[in-house]
Every structure is written in structure tokens, then in C-alpha cells.
Short mmCIF file of C-alpha atoms in Angstrom, two decimals:
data_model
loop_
_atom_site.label_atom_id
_atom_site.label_comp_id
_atom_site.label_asym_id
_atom_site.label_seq_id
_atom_site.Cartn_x
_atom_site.Cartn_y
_atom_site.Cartn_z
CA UNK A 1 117.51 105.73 101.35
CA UNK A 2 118.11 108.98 102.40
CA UNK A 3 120.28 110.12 105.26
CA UNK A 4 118.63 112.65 106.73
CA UNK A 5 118.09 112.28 110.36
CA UNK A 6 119.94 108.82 109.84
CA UNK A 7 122.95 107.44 111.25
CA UNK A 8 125.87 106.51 108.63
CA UNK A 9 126.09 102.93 109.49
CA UNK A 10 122.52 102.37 108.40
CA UNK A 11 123.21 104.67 105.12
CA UNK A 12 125.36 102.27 104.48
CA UNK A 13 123.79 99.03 104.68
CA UNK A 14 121.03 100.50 102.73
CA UNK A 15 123.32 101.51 100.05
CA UNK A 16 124.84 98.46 99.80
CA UNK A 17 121.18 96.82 99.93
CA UNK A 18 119.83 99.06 97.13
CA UNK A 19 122.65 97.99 94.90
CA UNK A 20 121.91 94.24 95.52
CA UNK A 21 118.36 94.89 94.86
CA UNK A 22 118.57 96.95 91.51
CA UNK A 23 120.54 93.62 89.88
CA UNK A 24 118.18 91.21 90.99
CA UNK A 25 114.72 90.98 91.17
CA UNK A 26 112.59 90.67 94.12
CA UNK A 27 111.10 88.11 95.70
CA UNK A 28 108.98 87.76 98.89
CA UNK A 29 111.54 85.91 100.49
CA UNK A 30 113.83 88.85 100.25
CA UNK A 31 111.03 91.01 102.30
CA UNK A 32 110.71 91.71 105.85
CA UNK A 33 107.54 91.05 107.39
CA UNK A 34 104.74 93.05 109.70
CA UNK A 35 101.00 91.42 111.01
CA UNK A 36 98.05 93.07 111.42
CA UNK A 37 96.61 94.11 114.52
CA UNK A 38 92.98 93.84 113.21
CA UNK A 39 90.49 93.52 110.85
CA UNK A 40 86.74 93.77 109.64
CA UNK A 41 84.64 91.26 109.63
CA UNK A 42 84.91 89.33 105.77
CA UNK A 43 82.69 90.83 102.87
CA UNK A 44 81.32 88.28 100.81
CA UNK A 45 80.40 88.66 97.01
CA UNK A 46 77.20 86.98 97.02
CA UNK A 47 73.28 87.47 96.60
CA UNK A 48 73.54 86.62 100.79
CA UNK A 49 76.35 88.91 101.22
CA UNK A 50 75.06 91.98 99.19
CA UNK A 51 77.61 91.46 96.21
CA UNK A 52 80.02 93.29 98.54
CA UNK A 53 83.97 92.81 97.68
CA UNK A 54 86.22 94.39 99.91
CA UNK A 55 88.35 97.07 97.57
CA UNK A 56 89.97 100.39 99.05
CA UNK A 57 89.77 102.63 101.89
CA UNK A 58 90.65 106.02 102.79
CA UNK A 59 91.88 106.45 106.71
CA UNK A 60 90.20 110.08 108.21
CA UNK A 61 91.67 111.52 111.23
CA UNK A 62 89.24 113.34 113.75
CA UNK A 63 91.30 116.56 114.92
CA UNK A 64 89.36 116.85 118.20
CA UNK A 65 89.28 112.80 119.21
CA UNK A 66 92.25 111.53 116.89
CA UNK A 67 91.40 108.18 118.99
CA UNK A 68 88.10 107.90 117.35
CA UNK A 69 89.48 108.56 113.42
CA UNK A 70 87.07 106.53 110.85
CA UNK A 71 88.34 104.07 107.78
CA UNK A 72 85.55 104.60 105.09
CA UNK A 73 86.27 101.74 102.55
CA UNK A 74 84.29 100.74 99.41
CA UNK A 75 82.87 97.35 98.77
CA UNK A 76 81.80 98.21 95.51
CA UNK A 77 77.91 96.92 94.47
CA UNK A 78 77.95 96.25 98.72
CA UNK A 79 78.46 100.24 98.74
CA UNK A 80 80.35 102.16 101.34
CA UNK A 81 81.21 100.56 104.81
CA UNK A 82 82.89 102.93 107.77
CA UNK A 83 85.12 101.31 110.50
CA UNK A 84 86.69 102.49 113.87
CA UNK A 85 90.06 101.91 114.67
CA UNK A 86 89.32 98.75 115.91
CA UNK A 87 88.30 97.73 112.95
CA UNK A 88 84.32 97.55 114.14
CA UNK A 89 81.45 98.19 111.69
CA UNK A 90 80.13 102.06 112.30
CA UNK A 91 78.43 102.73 109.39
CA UNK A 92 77.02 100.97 105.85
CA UNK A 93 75.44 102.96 103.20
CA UNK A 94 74.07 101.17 99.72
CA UNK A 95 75.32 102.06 96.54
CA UNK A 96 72.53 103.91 94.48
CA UNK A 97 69.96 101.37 92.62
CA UNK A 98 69.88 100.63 89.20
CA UNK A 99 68.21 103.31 86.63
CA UNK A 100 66.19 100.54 85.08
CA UNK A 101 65.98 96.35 85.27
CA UNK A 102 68.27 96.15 82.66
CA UNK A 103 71.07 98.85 83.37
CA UNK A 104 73.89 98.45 85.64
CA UNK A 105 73.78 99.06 89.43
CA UNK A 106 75.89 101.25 91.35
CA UNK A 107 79.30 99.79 92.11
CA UNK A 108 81.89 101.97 94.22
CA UNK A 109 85.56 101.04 93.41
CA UNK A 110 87.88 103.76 94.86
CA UNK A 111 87.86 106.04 97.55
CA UNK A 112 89.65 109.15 98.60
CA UNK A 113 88.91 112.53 100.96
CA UNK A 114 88.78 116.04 100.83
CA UNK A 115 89.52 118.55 104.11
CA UNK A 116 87.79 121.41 104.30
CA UNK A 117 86.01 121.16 101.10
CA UNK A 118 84.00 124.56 99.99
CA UNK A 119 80.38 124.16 99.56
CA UNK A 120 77.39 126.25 99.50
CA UNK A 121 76.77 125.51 103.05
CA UNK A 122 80.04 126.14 104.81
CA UNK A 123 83.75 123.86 104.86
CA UNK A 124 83.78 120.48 104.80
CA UNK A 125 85.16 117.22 105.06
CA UNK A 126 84.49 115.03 102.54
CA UNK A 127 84.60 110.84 101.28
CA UNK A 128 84.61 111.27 97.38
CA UNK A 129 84.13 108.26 95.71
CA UNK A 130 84.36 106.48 91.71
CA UNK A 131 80.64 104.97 91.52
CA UNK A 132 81.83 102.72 88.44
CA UNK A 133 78.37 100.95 87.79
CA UNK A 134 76.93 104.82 87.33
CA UNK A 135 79.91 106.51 85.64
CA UNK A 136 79.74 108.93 88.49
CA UNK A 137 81.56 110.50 91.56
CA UNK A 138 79.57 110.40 94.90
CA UNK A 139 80.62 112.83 97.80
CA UNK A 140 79.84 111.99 101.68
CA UNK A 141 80.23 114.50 103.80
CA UNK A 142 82.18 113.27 107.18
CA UNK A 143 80.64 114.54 110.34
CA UNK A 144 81.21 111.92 113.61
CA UNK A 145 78.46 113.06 115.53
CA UNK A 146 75.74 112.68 113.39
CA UNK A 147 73.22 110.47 114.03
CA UNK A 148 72.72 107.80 111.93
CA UNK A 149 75.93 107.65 111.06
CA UNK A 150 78.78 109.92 110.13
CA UNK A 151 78.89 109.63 106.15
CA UNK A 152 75.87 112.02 104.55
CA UNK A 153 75.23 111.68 100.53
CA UNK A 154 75.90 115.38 99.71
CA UNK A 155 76.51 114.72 95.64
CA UNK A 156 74.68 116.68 93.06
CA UNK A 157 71.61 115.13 91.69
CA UNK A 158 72.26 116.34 88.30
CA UNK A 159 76.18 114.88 88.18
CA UNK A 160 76.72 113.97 85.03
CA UNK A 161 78.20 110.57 83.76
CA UNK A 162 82.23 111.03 83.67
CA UNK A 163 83.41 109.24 80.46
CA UNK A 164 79.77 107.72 78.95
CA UNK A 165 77.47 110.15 77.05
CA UNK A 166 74.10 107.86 77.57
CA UNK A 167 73.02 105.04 79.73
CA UNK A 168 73.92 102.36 76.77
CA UNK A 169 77.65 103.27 77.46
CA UNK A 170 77.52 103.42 80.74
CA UNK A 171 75.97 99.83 80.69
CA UNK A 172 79.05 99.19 78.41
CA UNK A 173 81.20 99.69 81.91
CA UNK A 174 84.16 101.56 80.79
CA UNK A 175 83.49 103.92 83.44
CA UNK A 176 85.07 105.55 86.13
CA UNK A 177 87.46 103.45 88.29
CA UNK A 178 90.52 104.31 89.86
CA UNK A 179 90.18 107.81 91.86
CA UNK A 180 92.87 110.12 94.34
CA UNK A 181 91.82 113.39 95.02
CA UNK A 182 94.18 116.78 94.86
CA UNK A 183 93.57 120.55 96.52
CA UNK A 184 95.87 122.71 94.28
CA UNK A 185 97.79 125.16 96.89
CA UNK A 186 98.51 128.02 94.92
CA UNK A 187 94.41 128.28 93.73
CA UNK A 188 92.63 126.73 96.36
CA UNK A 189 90.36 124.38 94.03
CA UNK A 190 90.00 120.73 94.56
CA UNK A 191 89.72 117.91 92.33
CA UNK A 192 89.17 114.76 91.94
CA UNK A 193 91.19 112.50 89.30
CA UNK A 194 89.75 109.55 87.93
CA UNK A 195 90.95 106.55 85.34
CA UNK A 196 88.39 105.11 82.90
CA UNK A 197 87.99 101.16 83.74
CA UNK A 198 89.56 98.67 80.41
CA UNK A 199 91.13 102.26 78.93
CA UNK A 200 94.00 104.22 79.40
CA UNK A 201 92.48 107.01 79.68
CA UNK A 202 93.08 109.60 83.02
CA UNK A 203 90.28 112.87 83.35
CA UNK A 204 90.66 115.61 86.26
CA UNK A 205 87.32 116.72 87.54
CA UNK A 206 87.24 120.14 90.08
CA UNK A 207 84.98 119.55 92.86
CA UNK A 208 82.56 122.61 92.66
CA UNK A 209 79.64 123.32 94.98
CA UNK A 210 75.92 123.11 93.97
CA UNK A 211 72.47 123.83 96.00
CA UNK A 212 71.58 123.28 99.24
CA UNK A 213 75.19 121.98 100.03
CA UNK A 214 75.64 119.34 97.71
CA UNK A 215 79.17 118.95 95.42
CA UNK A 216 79.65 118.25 92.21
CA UNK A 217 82.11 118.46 89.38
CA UNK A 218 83.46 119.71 86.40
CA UNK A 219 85.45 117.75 84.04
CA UNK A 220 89.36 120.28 83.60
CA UNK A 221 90.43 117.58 80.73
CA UNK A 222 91.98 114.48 80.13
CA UNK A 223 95.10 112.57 79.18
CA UNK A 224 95.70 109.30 77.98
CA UNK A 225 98.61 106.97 78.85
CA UNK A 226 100.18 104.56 76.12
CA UNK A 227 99.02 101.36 75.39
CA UNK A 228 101.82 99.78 73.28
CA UNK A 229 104.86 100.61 74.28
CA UNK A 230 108.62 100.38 72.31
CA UNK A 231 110.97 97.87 73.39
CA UNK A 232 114.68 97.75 73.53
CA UNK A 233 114.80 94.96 70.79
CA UNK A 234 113.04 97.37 68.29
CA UNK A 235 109.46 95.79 68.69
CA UNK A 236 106.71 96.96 69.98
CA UNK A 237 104.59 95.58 73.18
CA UNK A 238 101.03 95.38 74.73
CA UNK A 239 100.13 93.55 77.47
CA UNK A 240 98.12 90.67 76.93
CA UNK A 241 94.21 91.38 77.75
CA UNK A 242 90.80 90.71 76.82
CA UNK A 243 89.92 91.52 73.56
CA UNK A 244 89.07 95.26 72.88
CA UNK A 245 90.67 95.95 76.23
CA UNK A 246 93.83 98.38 76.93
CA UNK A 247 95.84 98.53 80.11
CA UNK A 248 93.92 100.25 82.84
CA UNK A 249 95.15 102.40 85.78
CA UNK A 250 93.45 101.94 89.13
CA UNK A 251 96.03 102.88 92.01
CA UNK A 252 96.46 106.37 92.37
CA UNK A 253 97.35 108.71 94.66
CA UNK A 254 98.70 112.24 94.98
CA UNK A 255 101.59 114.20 96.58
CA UNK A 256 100.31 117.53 98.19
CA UNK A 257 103.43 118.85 98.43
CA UNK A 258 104.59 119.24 95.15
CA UNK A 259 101.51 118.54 92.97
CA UNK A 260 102.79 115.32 91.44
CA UNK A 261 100.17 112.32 90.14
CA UNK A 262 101.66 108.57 90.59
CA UNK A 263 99.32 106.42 88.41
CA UNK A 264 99.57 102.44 88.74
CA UNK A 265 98.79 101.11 85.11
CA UNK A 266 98.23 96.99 86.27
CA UNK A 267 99.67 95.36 84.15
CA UNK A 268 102.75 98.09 83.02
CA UNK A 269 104.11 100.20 86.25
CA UNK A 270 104.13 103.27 88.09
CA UNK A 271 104.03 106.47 86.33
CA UNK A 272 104.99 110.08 88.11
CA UNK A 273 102.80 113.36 86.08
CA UNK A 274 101.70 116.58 86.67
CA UNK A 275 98.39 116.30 88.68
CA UNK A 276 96.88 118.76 86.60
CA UNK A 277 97.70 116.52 83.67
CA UNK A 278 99.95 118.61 81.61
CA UNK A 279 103.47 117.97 80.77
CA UNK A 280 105.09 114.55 79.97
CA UNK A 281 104.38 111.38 82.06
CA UNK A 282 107.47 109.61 83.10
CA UNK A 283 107.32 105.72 83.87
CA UNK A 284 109.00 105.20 87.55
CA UNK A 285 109.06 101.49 87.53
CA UNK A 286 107.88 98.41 85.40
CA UNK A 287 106.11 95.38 86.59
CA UNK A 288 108.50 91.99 86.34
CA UNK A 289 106.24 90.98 83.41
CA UNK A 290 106.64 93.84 80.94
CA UNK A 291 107.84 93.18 77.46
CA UNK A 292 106.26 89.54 78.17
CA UNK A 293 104.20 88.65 75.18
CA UNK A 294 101.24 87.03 75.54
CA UNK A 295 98.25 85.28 73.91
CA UNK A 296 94.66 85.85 74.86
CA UNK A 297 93.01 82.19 75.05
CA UNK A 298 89.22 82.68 74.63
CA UNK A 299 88.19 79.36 75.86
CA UNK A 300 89.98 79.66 79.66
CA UNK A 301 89.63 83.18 79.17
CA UNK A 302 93.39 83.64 80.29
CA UNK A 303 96.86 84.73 78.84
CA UNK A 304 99.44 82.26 78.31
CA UNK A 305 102.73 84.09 78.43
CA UNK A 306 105.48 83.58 76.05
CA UNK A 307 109.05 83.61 76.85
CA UNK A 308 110.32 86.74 79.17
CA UNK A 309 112.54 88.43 76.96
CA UNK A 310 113.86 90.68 80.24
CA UNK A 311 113.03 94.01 79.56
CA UNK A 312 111.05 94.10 83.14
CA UNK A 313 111.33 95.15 86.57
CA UNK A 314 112.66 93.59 89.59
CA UNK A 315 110.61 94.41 92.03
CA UNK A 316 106.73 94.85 91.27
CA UNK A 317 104.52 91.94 90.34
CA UNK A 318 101.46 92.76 88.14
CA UNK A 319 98.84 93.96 89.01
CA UNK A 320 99.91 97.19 90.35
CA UNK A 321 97.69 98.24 92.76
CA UNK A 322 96.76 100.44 96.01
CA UNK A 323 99.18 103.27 96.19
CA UNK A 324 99.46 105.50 98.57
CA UNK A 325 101.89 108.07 100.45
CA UNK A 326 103.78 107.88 103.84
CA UNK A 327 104.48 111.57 104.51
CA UNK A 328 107.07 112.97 107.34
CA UNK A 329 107.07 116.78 108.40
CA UNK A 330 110.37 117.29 107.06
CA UNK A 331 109.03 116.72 103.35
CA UNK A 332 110.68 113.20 103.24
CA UNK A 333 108.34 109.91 102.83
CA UNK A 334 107.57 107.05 100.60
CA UNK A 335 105.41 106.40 97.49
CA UNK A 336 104.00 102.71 98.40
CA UNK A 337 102.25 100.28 96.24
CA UNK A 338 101.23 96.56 96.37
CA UNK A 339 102.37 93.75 94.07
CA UNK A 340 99.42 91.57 93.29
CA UNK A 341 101.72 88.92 91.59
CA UNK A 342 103.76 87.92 94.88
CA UNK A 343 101.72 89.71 97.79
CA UNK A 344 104.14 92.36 98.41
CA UNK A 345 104.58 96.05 98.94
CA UNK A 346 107.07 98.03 97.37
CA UNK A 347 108.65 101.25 98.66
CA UNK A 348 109.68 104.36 96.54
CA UNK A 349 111.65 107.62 97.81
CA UNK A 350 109.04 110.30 97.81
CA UNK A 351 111.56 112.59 96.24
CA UNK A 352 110.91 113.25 92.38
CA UNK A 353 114.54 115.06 92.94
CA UNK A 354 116.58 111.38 93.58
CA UNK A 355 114.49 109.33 90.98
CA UNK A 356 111.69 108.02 92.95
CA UNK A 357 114.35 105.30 94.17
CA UNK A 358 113.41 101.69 95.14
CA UNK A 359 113.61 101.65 98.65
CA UNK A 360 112.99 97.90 99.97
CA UNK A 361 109.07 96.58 100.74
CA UNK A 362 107.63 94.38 102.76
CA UNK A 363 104.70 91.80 103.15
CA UNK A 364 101.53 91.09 105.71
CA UNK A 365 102.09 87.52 107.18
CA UNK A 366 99.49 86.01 109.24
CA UNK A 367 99.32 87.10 113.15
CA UNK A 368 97.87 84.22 114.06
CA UNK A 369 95.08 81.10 112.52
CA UNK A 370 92.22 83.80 112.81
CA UNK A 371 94.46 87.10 111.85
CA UNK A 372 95.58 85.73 108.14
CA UNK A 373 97.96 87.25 105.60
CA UNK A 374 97.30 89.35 102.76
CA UNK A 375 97.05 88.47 99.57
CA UNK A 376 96.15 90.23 96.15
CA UNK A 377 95.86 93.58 97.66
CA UNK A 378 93.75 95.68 95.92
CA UNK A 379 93.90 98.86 97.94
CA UNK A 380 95.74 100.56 100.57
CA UNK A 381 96.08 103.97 102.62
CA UNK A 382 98.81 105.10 105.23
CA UNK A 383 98.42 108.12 107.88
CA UNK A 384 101.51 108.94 109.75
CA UNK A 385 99.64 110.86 112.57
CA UNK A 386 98.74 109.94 115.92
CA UNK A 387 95.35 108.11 116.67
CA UNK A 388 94.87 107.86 120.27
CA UNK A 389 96.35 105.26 122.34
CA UNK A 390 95.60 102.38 119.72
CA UNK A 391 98.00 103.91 117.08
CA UNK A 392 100.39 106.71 118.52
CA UNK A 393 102.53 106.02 115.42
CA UNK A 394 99.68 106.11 112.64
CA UNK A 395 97.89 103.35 110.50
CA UNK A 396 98.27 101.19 107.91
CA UNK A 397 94.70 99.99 106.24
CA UNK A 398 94.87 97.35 103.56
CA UNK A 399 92.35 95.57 101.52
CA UNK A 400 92.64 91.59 101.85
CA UNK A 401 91.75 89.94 98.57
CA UNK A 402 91.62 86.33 100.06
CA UNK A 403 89.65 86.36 103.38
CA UNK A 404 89.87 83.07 105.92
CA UNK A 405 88.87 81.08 107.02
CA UNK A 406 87.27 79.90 104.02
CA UNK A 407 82.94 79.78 104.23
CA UNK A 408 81.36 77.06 101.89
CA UNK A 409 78.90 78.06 99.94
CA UNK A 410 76.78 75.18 99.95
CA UNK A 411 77.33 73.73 96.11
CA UNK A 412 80.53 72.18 96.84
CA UNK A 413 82.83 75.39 96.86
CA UNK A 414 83.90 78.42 98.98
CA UNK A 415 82.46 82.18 99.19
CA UNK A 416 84.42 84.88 97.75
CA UNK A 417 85.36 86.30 100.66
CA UNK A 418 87.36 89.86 101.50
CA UNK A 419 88.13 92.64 104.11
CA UNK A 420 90.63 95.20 105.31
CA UNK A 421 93.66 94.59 107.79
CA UNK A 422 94.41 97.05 109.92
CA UNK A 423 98.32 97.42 110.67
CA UNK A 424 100.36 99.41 113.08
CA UNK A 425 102.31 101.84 110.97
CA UNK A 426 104.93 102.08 113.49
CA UNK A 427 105.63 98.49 112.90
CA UNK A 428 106.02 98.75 109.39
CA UNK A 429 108.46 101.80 110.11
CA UNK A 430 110.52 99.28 112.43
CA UNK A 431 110.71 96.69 109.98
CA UNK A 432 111.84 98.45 107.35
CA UNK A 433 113.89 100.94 108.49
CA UNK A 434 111.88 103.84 107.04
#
């Protein structure tokens, strides 16, 4: 960790911390802990629920009433939900219907915004978001006062599909998936980057305006990340998937400052690029289970690992998921992302300068028998600004992928169930000494 603005006695201990850490791997036992202060009310991926599964959110911050800032999240074929800070329902909005009978409906997966946003029709703020049943970004424009609700469908009508070139691919679902969004300071443009769901494959799309005030996009080009990868023994490694299936990204998020991509490939690590894709991706961290060999068993439809030759990390358990960036006004900050494997959340030096260092994590334990834990995070996003009297020290917003209490579904088993916790950034600061 850093010393800036940091006395040397905790320099120390940190120092003496990291070099524990980077010999050993890391458990959840080794973590500190924070609770949430609140959260929505479950999602439940059902016919009764709307198919609606709790995946990522994006935290917006009202300039004029920072008190009354919005969390729009997706719930992917549930569509878009939008919460106050308390962590009360403001706003739902469906995910577009199915084409035909037959074809796949609209599913939204990630989430991101754009301020100030240029369109036809004046500046605006804007909820972009990776419609992975339709192959397709959708933009929202953010206005609080609106009746109705806030969020307005301002997307193109004639947005094309981002990876498929017909409706038979799209139905094939290797579509667009993980999403972060990026305004390029020296031009002005934005964009949008977007992974390609059970491929490797990354594409950066400039936001462009279109009649009457609607967005949409223009794909810049694309990159693909490796798939097999060299190990120190001499042989080479994939991760164990389905069949016909390469290691997808999904977390993603990007630093303003200096224009730099950090891509979470599940089942590999973090890698650091260019944000414009060019130039040579650089991998910041493993997962514990890389260089594990695996075999694909098609009756359990599961991978039974083979013996852990060590060639992995020590402190991220696949999947990688939900990053995002804490940001301080001196150009310090942290590059966080959550462990699926073991429930915790890992924390990297925002500076590309020292390495992207380790820099400790923590988990979410339960606040009390109706304020649970979190488990199998799927997405997260972190605002270090003040929001009114609730949360003077910024927010926190995670996705929970294991609601309680648990809801039976009335054939002898439980409802998927899901949400978003809402934690006090200032206690996460506390905890771990960030």
C-alpha cells in the first residue's frame, strides 16, 4: 500500500502484510469483514417472479440532491430495476420482447453510465446496458424528475446486433455480455466496451447520436484474449468448460484517468489493456485454479479437476467477477473484484506504475438473521462521493447471488432467489485500511 497521506507505522504493517500474503494464498479467514446497511427486496428467477436474477448495478450520483442518487441494476430477462439509497424500488422497466415465439427474449446482463453524453437533443446522462438475449446495447437516459420514472429508453431502433449477423446466431447466445463504458479525454467520444458471452472475444463500440435523441453505436474493432495459455512446465492449459465453449470475460471496468481496460476472464484472472484495445494485454493476477486441468463430465454437466499442479494465484477464487474502481482526488484508489470461489473481494493498487499490487480484501458477513451475507457475487460498483446524510463517505452496491431467507417453491425445493446489498463505503475504508 502506498504511503501517501499515510503514517509510517501503518506502511509498515502493510508491508510486512503484503509479503505474508504474496507466499500464501488467501483464504476468507484471513479477510476482514464489513455488513450491509441495506438491501432490495429478493429477485426471484421464476415464471412468478418475471425470470428476474439479480446481476450488476451501476451507482448514479444526482449533483443537485446527492441524497437522492439512484442504483440502476439489471436483472437480466426481469429487465432493469432502479433503487434509492435506501435500497427501495423506484423504478422497473421490462426487457424488450422476443422477435418471434421461437427466438430469444431480451436479457440485460451488465450495466454501466455515461455523464453528459452528446445526443441530438442536448447532454445527457445515460444507463447503457449489454441486452444479451438481443445482441444489443440499450441506452436510458437518467432524468430524476420525470414522471413515470427516471430511466427513458432513448436507444436507436435500428441498433444493430453486436457480434451475431442474423437472428439464428443471436438465438445461438454468444452475444453481448460483460459491458464498462469509457469517455476518451483527449477526443471527447464515448464508448461502450463489451465481451462476447462463451468467447474470448472483447469489441469497443462509440456511442454516437441518432434522431430525435436516441443513441446508438458504432462498432471501433475488436480484440480477442487467449484461450490456452503456456505453462511453466512446458504444456499448454485451458480451463475446463462446456464443450465448444472458451473462457469468457464479464467484469469490466475502466480507469478514466489514464485510459486503462481491466477485464475479468472467470475462470483465468484480471487482465490490464489499452481501452481502446490496442497494444498488448498484460495478465495482473490469476485465479487459485489456473493451470488446474480438468475434465468436462457430460452426464453431471460439471468439471472434475485434476491435481493442482501450482501455477495459480493466491488470492482470487474463480469466477472472477464484478470489478470496479475506488477512486481518490489525489489519483490514488483501488481496482476491486469479487472471488466467486470463497465469497471474497480482492483489492489491487490502482497504479499501473507499482504493478497493480495486491492490496488485502475483504468479505460481506451477515448484519443480522434478515441482513445475510454475500455470496457468489456477480456484480459490484463503488462511488467515493458524498450521498446525503445516509452515505457522507460513498457506497458500496453489490449483487447477492444467494438471497435468504430461503422461499419454497412449492415442489419440494427453494426459489432462486437474488438482490443487491447496499454497504457503507466508509466502512469498508475502515476495515481495510484503504
Amino acid at each position: 500500500m502506498r504511503t501517501t497521506h499515510r503514517t509510517a507505522r501503518r506502511a509498515a504493517a502493510t508491508a510486512v502484510l503484503a509479503t505474508l500474503l504474496a507466499t500464501s494464498p488467501v483464504t476468507a479467514a484471513d479477510l476482514p469483514t464489513v455488513t450491509a446497511t441495506s438491501e432490495t427486496a429478493a429477485l426471484y428467477d421464476d415464471a412468478a417472479g418475471g425470470n428476474s436474477d439479480a446481476d450488476d448495478p451501476a451507482i448514479w450520483r444526482d449533483p443537485a440532491h446527492p441524497g437522492r442518487s439512484l442504483v440502476v441494476a439489471t436483472a437480466k430477462e426481469g429487465g432493469l430495476r432502479v433503487y434509492d439509497l435506501d435500497a427501495r424500488l423506484v423504478q422497473s422497466l421490462k426487457a424488450p420482447k422476443l422477435p418471434a415465439e421461437d427466438d430469444a427474449p431480451g436479457r440485460f446482463n451488465n450495466v454501466d453510465l455515461v455523464s453528459g453524453l452528446r445526443t441530438s437533443t442536448g447532454r445527457a446522462d445515460v444507463a447503457v446496458v449489454s441486452d444479451r438475449g438481443n445482441d444489443r446495447l440499450r441506452i436510458y437516459r437518467i432524468a430524476p424528475s420525470r414522471p413515470g420514472g427516471p430511466l427513458t429508453d432513448i436507444t436507436d431502433p435500428a441498433a444493430a446486433p453486436v457480434f451475431s449477423t442474423d437472428q439464428a446466431e443471436i438465438n445461438e447466445q454468444r452475444t453481448a455480455y460483460g459491458l464498462a463504458t469509457w469517455k476518451d479525454t483527449t477526443t471527447g467520444r464515448s464508448y461502450a466496451l463489451v465481451s462476447q458471452r462463451e468467447r474470448t472475444r472483447l469489441a469497443l463500440l462509440e456511442l454516437v447520436p441518432a434522431a430525435a435523441g436516441t443513441v446508438g453505436y458504432r462498432k471501433v474493432r475488436t480484440l480477442d484474449l487467449p484461450s490456452s495459455f503456456r505453462l511453466p512446465n512446458g504444456t499448454s492449459w485451458t480451463p475446463c468448460l462446456e464443450p465448444g465453449e472458451l473462457p469468457q470475460v464479464e467484469g469490466m471496468v475502466v480507469d478514466p484517468a489514464t485510459g486503462t481496460l481491466y477485464a475479468g476472464q472467470e475462470d483465468v484472472g484480471i487482465w490490464r489493456l489499452r481501452a481502446d484495445l490496442t497494444g498488448r494485454p498484460v495478465l495482473v493476477d490469476r485465479v487459485k485454479e489456473y493451470g488446474v486441468p480438468g475434465t468436462y463430465d457430460e452426464e453431471s454437466e460439471e468439471c472434475a479437476p485434476g491435481a493442482d499442479p501450482g501455477y495459480g494465484g493466491t488470492r482470487l477464487s474463480a469466477d472472477v467477477e464484478g470489478l470496479t474502481l475506488y477512486q481518490e482526488r489525489d489519483g490514488d484508489g483501488y481496482l476491486l473484484a469479487s472471488g466467486q470461489g470463497d465469497n471474497t473481494f480482492a483489492l489491487y493498487d490502482r497504479e499501473v506504475s507499482e504493478g497493480n499490487e495486491y492490496e488485502g480484501g475483504f468479505r460481506i458477513a451477515a448484519a443480522s438473521p434478515d441482513l445475510d451475507s454475500v455470496e457468489e457475487c456477480d456484480g459490484a460498483a463503488v462511488l467515493n462521493a458524498p450521498l446525503g446524510d445516509r452515505y457522507p463517505r460513498g457506497l458500496l452496491v453489490v449483487q447477492d447471488g444467494q438471497e435468504t431467507p430461503e422461499v419454497p417453491d412449492g415442489e419440494g425445493g427453494t426459489r432462486t432467489a437474488t438482490g443487491f446489498k447496499f454497504i457503507d463505503l466508509g466502512a469498508v475504508v475502515d476495515a481495510t485500511d484503504m
